[in-house]
Amino acid sequence: MQPAVDLVVFGASGDLARRKILPSLGRLAARDSQAIRVIGAGRSAKATEEFRLLVGEAGGGERLAATADWVHLDYAAPSSFAPLQELVAATPCVIFYLATPPETFSDILLALSASGLARSRDPMRRIVVEKPLGHDLASARALNAQLAEAFDEEQIFRIDHYLAKDTVQNVLALRFSNSLFEPVWNRTLVETILITVAEEEGIGQRAGYYDHTGAVRDIIQNHALQLLALITMEPPTTFDAEYVRRAKRAALRAMLPIDPTMAVRGQYEGYLDEEGVAPDSRRETYVAARLQIENWRWDGVPIFVRTGKALTRRVTEVMIKLRDAPMLRIGGRRQRGIPTLIVIRIQPDEGISLRIGAKRPGTKFELVPAGMRLDYARLTRAALPDAYENVLSEVLAGGHSAFPGAEEIELSWEIVDPLLRAWESEGHPEVYPRGSWGPHAADDLVATGGGGRWIVSGDEPGTS
Ligand code: NDP
Ligand code: BG6
């Protein structure tokens, strides 16, 4: 029987397919009665049976594994796409998912067009491209132009899976469904914003991708800047995808390109020994940078972003530090107020917390830091859905609310391009020990740049 949907995954033998796409698809297929067939397509000469085994082992489930297919092709040879064309010819909806390194996107798009697989103005032919889209601003522009030649905008889904995380979507709910926060969300009351995207793992088996990419392209250009745009944008007119995209575009347009003297790069100890890494690689596995937004809301507020592999622990969070309350005089002695911290914890232990000053219980009037916390998982009895489950279910439904638009992606490249150019041409990242918080220079960056010091919740009283 012909399936209702064919999901053609280019790069299906890779890390992303195994860890994220196939398990999420398996969960969706188990919930949904829609008949989906997954077709792996790539350079590896796999037997269909071998791929079926891979789908099953990756958690794709029996149903998906039983119908899965593999097509061996050469991304750069359009004629090798003919068997794929034949396989999907009678399927009503065909989705092409580019889960390959960015340098392959252009060839695959050309081959899809040349072989007649891409059909513009047909909403039942869709294309999904993984981040990062391009390697720099110029290549991102070229890829967007190429995408627009082959497909209409409604057929294109540019993935940034951070946007599909429930806790990232919850930033919109926190900011715009509570009248408490919006009045303080500006330069008058916010002293600094610190964003941490830390990973405990190293690069694993991903050198082929990562050693060409590095932390700026892998995380800052997409996940971190999208998160920052949601944190700093103006309220959208409505929460429909187009208005949210419009608000994010305005925020990104107001961010100044990163000044290379306001950024620090690092490489974890042992990176050069990872399988597949060039022995003299200068690729950064850590970056910290100071950002500035030139608009009425944020002018003068220092914003810091850091990300890295092989750090102390896995944590993604946004820490918004409000200005100190005025000094208090207690028993004739001046005491500093306790700065309010708003913490948006994206992962793990998803939630939102507020660190405030409170009176220590007892006879003396003494201030202590205290925490108020929303534990996000408690809002539901079900497990929180994986971001890729949200992404795939939206692609299958044809919705666009969790995807950035073409212009947002180009604006983000404009912000990081000067840094990439500076780092490409000279210098070497500072080596940091595995399991640390990265190079010491990142502490100086925050201290001298007006951000105080890096904080993650748990390290600071009242922020557990
Ligand atoms: P991999 O390095 O595992 O590559 C995926 C597949 O692409 C490989 O199995 C291979 O398939 C093909 N491939 C790899 N290198 C090349 C090359 N130089 N030329 C042609 N084909 C190649 O990457 P990931 O799966 O980790 O990432 C793929 C994409 O997904 C990237 O764009 C990445 O940014 C994005 N992504 C990855 C995430 C992750 O956690 N891994 C998370 C979010 C996004 P074959 O040999 O069969 O053709
Ligand atoms: C991907 C990056 O986009 O995000 C990976 O390519 C990174 O390097 C991953 O590990 C992190 O995603 P998550 O959802 O585990 O935070």
XYZ file of C-alpha atoms and ligand atoms in Angstrom:
528
model
C 0.000 0.000 0.000
C 1.311 3.480 -0.901
C 1.939 5.613 2.227
C 0.212 8.958 2.746
C 3.513 10.638 3.542
C 7.077 9.877 2.484
C 9.712 11.464 4.673
C 12.968 11.384 2.740
C 15.856 11.908 5.142
C 19.170 12.869 3.528
C 21.941 11.959 5.975
C 19.762 9.332 7.674
C 22.880 7.397 8.672
C 24.013 10.313 10.844
C 23.880 11.408 14.466
C 20.846 13.669 14.215
C 18.735 11.066 12.454
C 19.628 8.370 14.964
C 19.294 10.421 18.139
C 16.452 12.793 17.302
C 14.569 12.354 14.021
C 13.894 8.612 14.077
C 12.881 8.297 17.765
C 10.577 11.336 17.492
C 9.078 10.005 14.299
C 8.545 6.656 16.008
C 6.610 8.327 18.851
C 4.547 10.330 16.381
C 3.805 7.312 14.206
C 2.631 5.384 17.263
C 0.185 8.186 18.154
C -0.969 9.051 14.693
C -2.873 6.860 12.286
C -1.248 8.602 9.281
C 0.829 6.131 7.289
C 4.367 7.538 7.151
C 7.216 5.879 5.304
C 10.739 6.943 6.094
C 13.218 6.795 3.259
C 16.887 7.170 4.082
C 18.975 8.669 1.296
C 22.723 9.029 1.297
C 26.160 8.181 0.049
C 26.394 4.981 2.060
C 25.580 1.827 0.115
C 23.147 0.354 2.657
C 20.812 -2.557 2.114
C 17.189 -1.768 2.911
C 17.285 -4.423 5.646
C 20.248 -2.693 7.255
C 18.406 0.620 7.324
C 15.270 -1.020 8.726
C 17.415 -2.380 11.533
C 18.827 1.101 12.139
C 15.317 2.617 12.267
C 14.202 -0.009 14.780
C 17.318 0.337 16.942
C 17.034 4.123 16.944
C 13.552 3.861 18.477
C 11.565 4.370 15.284
C 9.231 1.537 16.275
C 8.203 -1.616 14.463
C 5.719 0.017 12.094
C 8.172 2.556 10.759
C 11.003 0.019 10.566
C 8.903 -2.468 8.604
C 8.227 -0.053 5.744
C 11.458 1.965 5.760
C 13.492 2.130 2.573
C 17.005 3.181 1.625
C 18.133 4.908 -1.563
C 21.815 5.082 -2.383
C 22.676 8.296 -4.192
C 25.357 10.869 -4.754
C 24.263 14.317 -3.537
C 26.187 15.983 -6.356
C 24.812 13.769 -9.186
C 21.189 14.589 -10.076
C 20.904 11.457 -12.236
C 21.451 9.324 -9.101
C 18.152 10.716 -7.719
C 16.087 8.833 -10.360
C 15.347 5.765 -8.149
C 14.111 8.130 -5.430
C 11.840 9.839 -7.946
C 10.379 6.484 -8.879
C 9.873 5.419 -5.263
C 7.869 8.489 -4.226
C 6.078 9.175 -7.514
C 2.652 7.994 -6.299
C 2.849 9.280 -2.712
C 0.488 12.198 -2.011
C 2.809 14.103 0.353
C 6.605 14.024 0.087
C 8.817 15.777 2.623
C 12.556 16.146 2.001
C 14.587 16.524 5.180
C 18.203 17.701 4.796
C 19.878 16.198 7.876
C 23.352 16.550 6.404
C 26.182 19.047 6.995
C 25.371 22.496 5.555
C 27.966 22.260 2.767
C 25.841 19.562 1.097
C 22.592 21.597 0.986
C 23.312 23.358 -2.286
C 24.063 20.127 -4.187
C 20.981 18.384 -2.799
C 18.748 21.330 -3.733
C 20.160 21.405 -7.253
C 19.598 17.682 -7.646
C 16.032 17.889 -6.292
C 15.245 20.571 -8.868
C 17.032 18.909 -11.763
C 15.391 15.546 -11.113
C 11.895 17.069 -10.909
C 11.443 16.010 -7.276
C 11.102 19.638 -6.125
C 7.805 21.155 -7.187
C 7.148 24.768 -6.373
C 3.557 25.804 -5.670
C 2.730 22.264 -4.537
C 2.009 22.363 -0.763
C 2.311 18.549 -0.707
C 6.020 18.763 -1.529
C 7.902 20.209 1.446
C 11.530 20.814 2.265
C 13.058 20.807 5.726
C 16.560 22.214 6.196
C 18.597 21.864 9.352
C 20.530 24.647 10.952
C 22.997 26.199 10.433
C 21.693 27.436 7.081
C 24.943 28.337 5.345
C 28.449 28.882 6.619
C 28.329 32.683 6.658
C 26.096 35.525 5.481
C 26.965 35.183 1.788
C 26.329 31.427 1.652
C 23.108 31.768 3.675
C 21.838 34.349 1.186
C 22.750 32.062 -1.699
C 20.982 29.095 -0.079
C 17.857 31.117 0.669
C 17.817 32.221 -2.964
C 18.256 28.634 -4.105
C 15.459 27.452 -1.819
C 13.184 30.187 -3.164
C 13.867 29.071 -6.732
C 12.822 25.494 -6.052
C 10.052 25.945 -3.478
C 7.519 28.535 -2.305
C 8.035 29.982 1.166
C 5.096 27.955 2.601
C 6.817 24.755 1.456
C 10.077 25.611 3.285
C 10.749 24.680 6.931
C 14.057 25.994 8.333
C 14.686 24.130 11.538
C 15.937 25.626 14.737
C 14.792 22.984 17.184
C 15.259 25.392 20.111
C 12.171 27.239 18.889
C 10.186 24.042 19.253
C 11.189 23.472 22.864
C 8.179 23.970 25.101
C 10.202 26.068 27.525
C 11.361 28.397 24.741
C 7.756 28.844 23.595
C 6.938 29.498 27.243
C 9.091 32.659 27.092
C 6.242 34.182 25.067
C 3.711 33.120 27.674
C 5.807 34.473 30.546
C 6.398 37.826 28.904
C 3.074 38.506 27.299
C 0.436 36.805 29.415
C 1.556 38.378 32.698
C 1.261 42.094 33.287
C 3.804 41.733 36.118
C 6.899 41.331 33.941
C 6.458 43.606 30.934
C 6.846 46.915 32.861
C 10.277 45.881 34.178
C 11.479 44.318 30.912
C 13.656 47.215 29.709
C 16.819 49.250 30.302
C 15.290 51.152 33.223
C 15.168 48.091 35.448
C 17.250 45.393 33.781
C 20.958 45.626 34.607
C 22.187 42.741 32.488
C 21.083 39.590 30.648
C 23.233 36.453 30.753
C 22.511 33.478 28.517
C 24.252 30.146 29.058
C 23.997 27.204 26.652
C 26.358 24.681 28.245
C 26.889 21.050 27.290
C 28.703 18.411 29.298
C 29.446 16.187 26.315
C 32.273 16.746 23.862
C 31.763 16.430 20.102
C 31.519 12.632 20.146
C 31.577 11.202 16.617
C 30.611 14.489 14.954
C 34.029 15.823 13.959
C 33.082 15.661 10.245
C 30.465 18.295 10.915
C 31.792 20.127 13.953
C 35.391 20.711 12.967
C 34.138 22.783 9.996
C 31.530 24.525 12.061
C 32.486 25.432 15.634
C 30.464 26.880 18.461
C 29.544 30.234 16.864
C 27.893 28.620 13.845
C 26.563 25.627 15.757
C 24.824 27.467 18.604
C 25.234 31.266 18.677
C 24.074 32.075 15.114
C 20.889 30.094 15.561
C 19.750 28.757 18.964
C 21.229 31.511 21.158
C 20.220 34.438 18.935
C 16.707 33.061 18.448
C 16.371 32.745 22.206
C 17.688 36.253 22.703
C 15.288 37.592 20.072
C 12.338 36.072 21.936
C 13.596 37.528 25.210
C 14.121 41.032 23.863
C 11.555 41.521 21.076
C 8.580 43.860 21.283
C 5.153 42.291 21.856
C 3.937 40.850 18.548
C 0.607 42.054 17.157
C -0.724 38.493 17.369
C 0.922 35.178 18.178
C 0.536 33.935 14.624
C 3.816 32.803 13.055
C 4.175 35.815 10.755
C 3.782 38.391 13.530
C 6.167 36.603 15.876
C 8.712 36.410 13.037
C 8.219 40.117 12.363
C 8.893 40.994 16.017
C 12.004 38.794 16.088
C 13.283 40.372 12.880
C 13.026 43.834 14.427
C 14.926 42.670 17.523
C 17.686 41.032 15.447
C 17.973 44.105 13.258
C 18.674 46.196 16.374
C 21.493 43.893 17.582
C 24.939 45.191 16.710
C 27.409 42.860 14.987
C 29.625 41.236 17.622
C 32.823 43.155 18.230
C 35.656 40.565 18.126
C 37.389 42.358 21.010
C 34.290 41.629 23.075
C 34.386 37.873 22.556
C 36.380 34.942 23.886
C 36.964 31.578 22.234
C 38.068 28.322 23.779
C 38.830 24.743 22.818
C 38.490 21.908 25.294
C 41.546 19.958 26.317
C 41.728 16.799 24.219
C 39.675 18.186 21.312
C 42.622 17.726 18.942
C 42.712 14.019 19.849
C 39.037 13.460 18.959
C 38.574 11.128 15.998
C 38.366 13.095 12.744
C 39.585 16.446 14.096
C 42.454 18.058 12.157
C 45.621 17.844 14.297
C 46.172 21.601 14.072
C 42.488 22.600 14.262
C 41.802 26.118 15.574
C 38.060 25.425 15.747
C 36.373 26.876 18.823
C 34.306 24.598 21.044
C 33.481 27.487 23.381
C 32.472 31.074 22.829
C 31.435 33.910 25.088
C 30.425 37.266 23.651
C 29.021 40.608 24.684
C 26.054 41.783 22.668
C 24.356 45.118 22.412
C 20.902 46.063 21.255
C 20.448 49.569 19.976
C 16.835 50.406 20.527
C 14.687 52.245 23.063
C 14.057 49.208 25.196
C 17.603 47.854 25.524
C 20.080 50.615 24.767
C 23.012 50.404 27.210
C 22.078 47.020 28.707
C 25.055 44.653 28.433
C 24.028 41.218 27.210
C 26.316 38.200 27.453
C 26.002 34.851 25.747
C 28.213 31.804 26.277
C 28.130 28.289 24.927
C 30.500 25.376 24.960
C 31.087 21.660 24.777
C 32.695 19.593 27.564
C 31.700 22.065 30.260
C 30.792 21.428 33.914
C 27.212 20.410 33.261
C 24.376 20.593 30.764
C 22.350 23.710 31.343
C 20.571 26.220 29.137
C 19.181 29.227 30.884
C 18.551 32.931 30.669
C 19.366 35.001 33.726
C 17.900 38.486 33.845
C 19.408 40.576 36.600
C 17.423 43.582 37.752
C 19.034 46.699 39.155
C 19.801 46.732 42.870
C 17.155 48.101 45.190
C 18.305 51.222 47.058
C 20.396 50.674 50.209
C 18.457 49.969 53.367
C 19.435 51.251 56.823
C 18.927 48.531 59.400
C 19.831 49.182 63.058
C 21.924 52.141 61.977
C 23.901 50.027 59.451
C 23.534 50.341 55.701
C 22.707 47.080 54.002
C 22.591 46.448 50.270
C 19.356 45.258 48.749
C 19.350 41.795 47.182
C 19.250 42.025 43.372
C 16.212 40.370 41.860
C 17.025 37.616 39.364
C 14.546 36.250 36.855
C 15.758 32.861 35.683
C 14.281 31.106 32.682
C 15.565 27.549 32.737
C 15.242 25.958 29.309
C 16.859 22.640 30.311
C 17.229 20.482 32.332
C 14.778 20.985 35.264
C 12.705 23.247 33.039
C 11.140 26.146 34.842
C 11.093 29.772 35.796
C 12.317 31.178 39.068
C 12.501 34.486 40.747
C 15.240 35.239 43.272
C 14.132 37.941 45.678
C 15.183 39.355 49.035
C 13.183 38.263 52.074
C 13.384 38.737 55.801
C 15.171 35.947 57.605
C 12.655 34.420 60.040
C 13.440 35.411 63.625
C 13.649 38.377 65.889
C 16.314 40.281 63.961
C 15.488 42.210 60.778
C 17.912 40.658 58.364
C 17.703 40.091 54.608
C 18.264 36.756 52.919
C 18.035 35.688 49.259
C 14.980 33.524 48.663
C 13.591 31.721 45.648
C 10.139 31.310 44.093
C 9.960 28.625 41.440
C 7.695 27.251 38.741
C 8.593 23.661 38.002
C 7.478 23.405 34.383
C 7.080 19.606 34.314
C 4.461 19.855 37.046
C 2.079 21.628 34.687
C 1.366 18.308 33.030
C 1.191 14.637 33.943
C 2.575 13.650 30.567
C 6.291 13.699 29.770
C 7.416 16.962 28.137
C 7.536 16.390 24.372
C 10.928 16.381 22.693
C 11.559 19.432 20.498
C 11.950 17.218 17.417
C 8.543 15.689 18.038
C 7.083 19.209 17.959
C 9.090 20.098 14.859
C 8.072 16.995 12.914
C 4.442 17.183 13.886
C 4.345 20.782 12.698
C 6.025 19.926 9.390
C 3.528 17.095 8.866
C 0.670 19.501 9.598
C 2.181 22.229 7.388
C 2.385 24.834 10.215
C 5.191 27.387 10.553
C 5.089 28.730 14.083
C 8.267 26.981 15.308
C 10.458 27.920 12.342
C 12.564 31.018 11.698
C 12.074 32.864 8.414
C 14.760 33.468 5.773
C 15.451 37.049 6.809
C 15.897 36.215 10.512
C 18.581 33.746 9.530
C 20.411 36.295 7.400
C 20.161 38.932 10.148
C 21.702 36.466 12.599
C 24.611 35.835 10.231
C 25.155 39.605 10.014
C 25.601 39.631 13.801
C 28.228 36.864 13.909
C 30.017 37.388 10.570
C 32.637 39.928 11.800
C 33.573 37.594 14.633
C 33.881 34.597 12.324
C 36.036 36.561 9.892
C 38.341 37.774 12.663
C 38.745 34.320 14.164
C 39.157 32.607 10.793
C 42.118 34.821 9.956
C 44.136 34.761 13.179
C 44.783 33.515 16.696
C 44.061 30.320 18.533
C 41.374 29.466 21.068
C 42.416 29.251 24.723
C 42.487 25.635 25.866
C 40.199 24.922 28.826
C 39.972 21.794 30.966
C 37.098 19.410 30.306
C 34.467 19.767 32.994
C 35.277 23.417 33.671
C 33.206 26.509 32.845
C 35.516 27.437 29.950
C 38.367 29.936 29.560
C 39.119 32.398 32.379
C 39.047 35.221 29.861
C 35.255 34.789 29.714
C 35.037 35.807 33.386
C 37.013 38.962 32.657
C 34.772 39.688 29.665
C 31.684 39.767 31.869
C 33.367 41.568 34.766
C 34.797 44.374 32.639
C 31.787 44.518 30.330
C 29.293 45.422 33.065
C 27.738 42.000 33.641
C 29.239 41.200 37.039
C 29.919 37.505 36.801
C 28.489 34.463 35.097
C 25.798 32.857 37.189
C 23.785 29.716 36.666
C 20.991 28.802 39.000
C 21.999 26.570 41.835
C 25.315 28.397 42.222
C 23.694 31.450 43.719
C 21.658 31.532 46.950
C 17.942 31.651 46.236
C 18.236 30.270 42.700
C 18.045 26.507 43.190
P 26.723 13.883 10.792
O 28.172 14.285 10.761
O 26.356 12.696 11.601
O 26.277 13.709 9.267
C 25.000 13.235 8.851
C 25.128 12.465 7.564
O 25.443 13.347 6.499
C 26.206 11.423 7.562
O 25.764 10.222 8.134
C 26.521 11.290 6.098
O 25.536 10.434 5.498
C 26.295 12.680 5.572
N 27.574 13.430 5.521
C 28.404 13.689 6.543
N 29.465 14.433 6.139
C 29.291 14.632 4.830
C 30.028 15.333 3.846
N 31.163 15.984 4.146
N 29.569 15.341 2.590
C 28.422 14.713 2.280
N 27.676 14.035 3.193
C 28.099 14.005 4.448
O 25.902 15.189 11.225
P 24.669 15.350 12.225
O 23.695 14.249 11.990
O 25.170 15.582 13.569
O 24.083 16.762 11.735
C 23.430 16.907 10.499
C 22.770 18.277 10.456
O 21.866 18.387 11.515
C 23.760 19.435 10.604
O 23.351 20.464 9.744
C 23.595 19.844 12.067
O 23.804 21.205 12.279
C 22.149 19.534 12.305
N 21.817 19.284 13.703
C 22.415 18.246 14.375
C 22.056 18.006 15.692
C 22.660 16.884 16.452
O 22.394 16.814 17.665
N 23.440 16.027 15.822
C 21.051 18.813 16.392
C 20.508 19.873 15.593
C 20.889 20.072 14.304
P 25.856 9.515 4.214
O 27.294 9.120 4.308
O 24.911 8.356 4.348
O 25.561 10.329 3.026
C 22.401 21.148 17.896
C 23.889 21.248 17.793
O 21.798 22.115 17.097
O 21.980 21.319 19.228
C 24.552 20.278 18.749
O 24.285 20.950 16.469
C 24.017 20.419 20.138
O 25.948 20.493 18.749
C 22.502 20.355 20.119
O 24.527 19.361 20.934
C 21.927 20.659 21.491
O 20.557 20.443 21.465
P 19.789 20.133 22.817
O 18.356 20.105 22.438
O 20.306 18.823 23.312
O 20.144 21.250 23.750
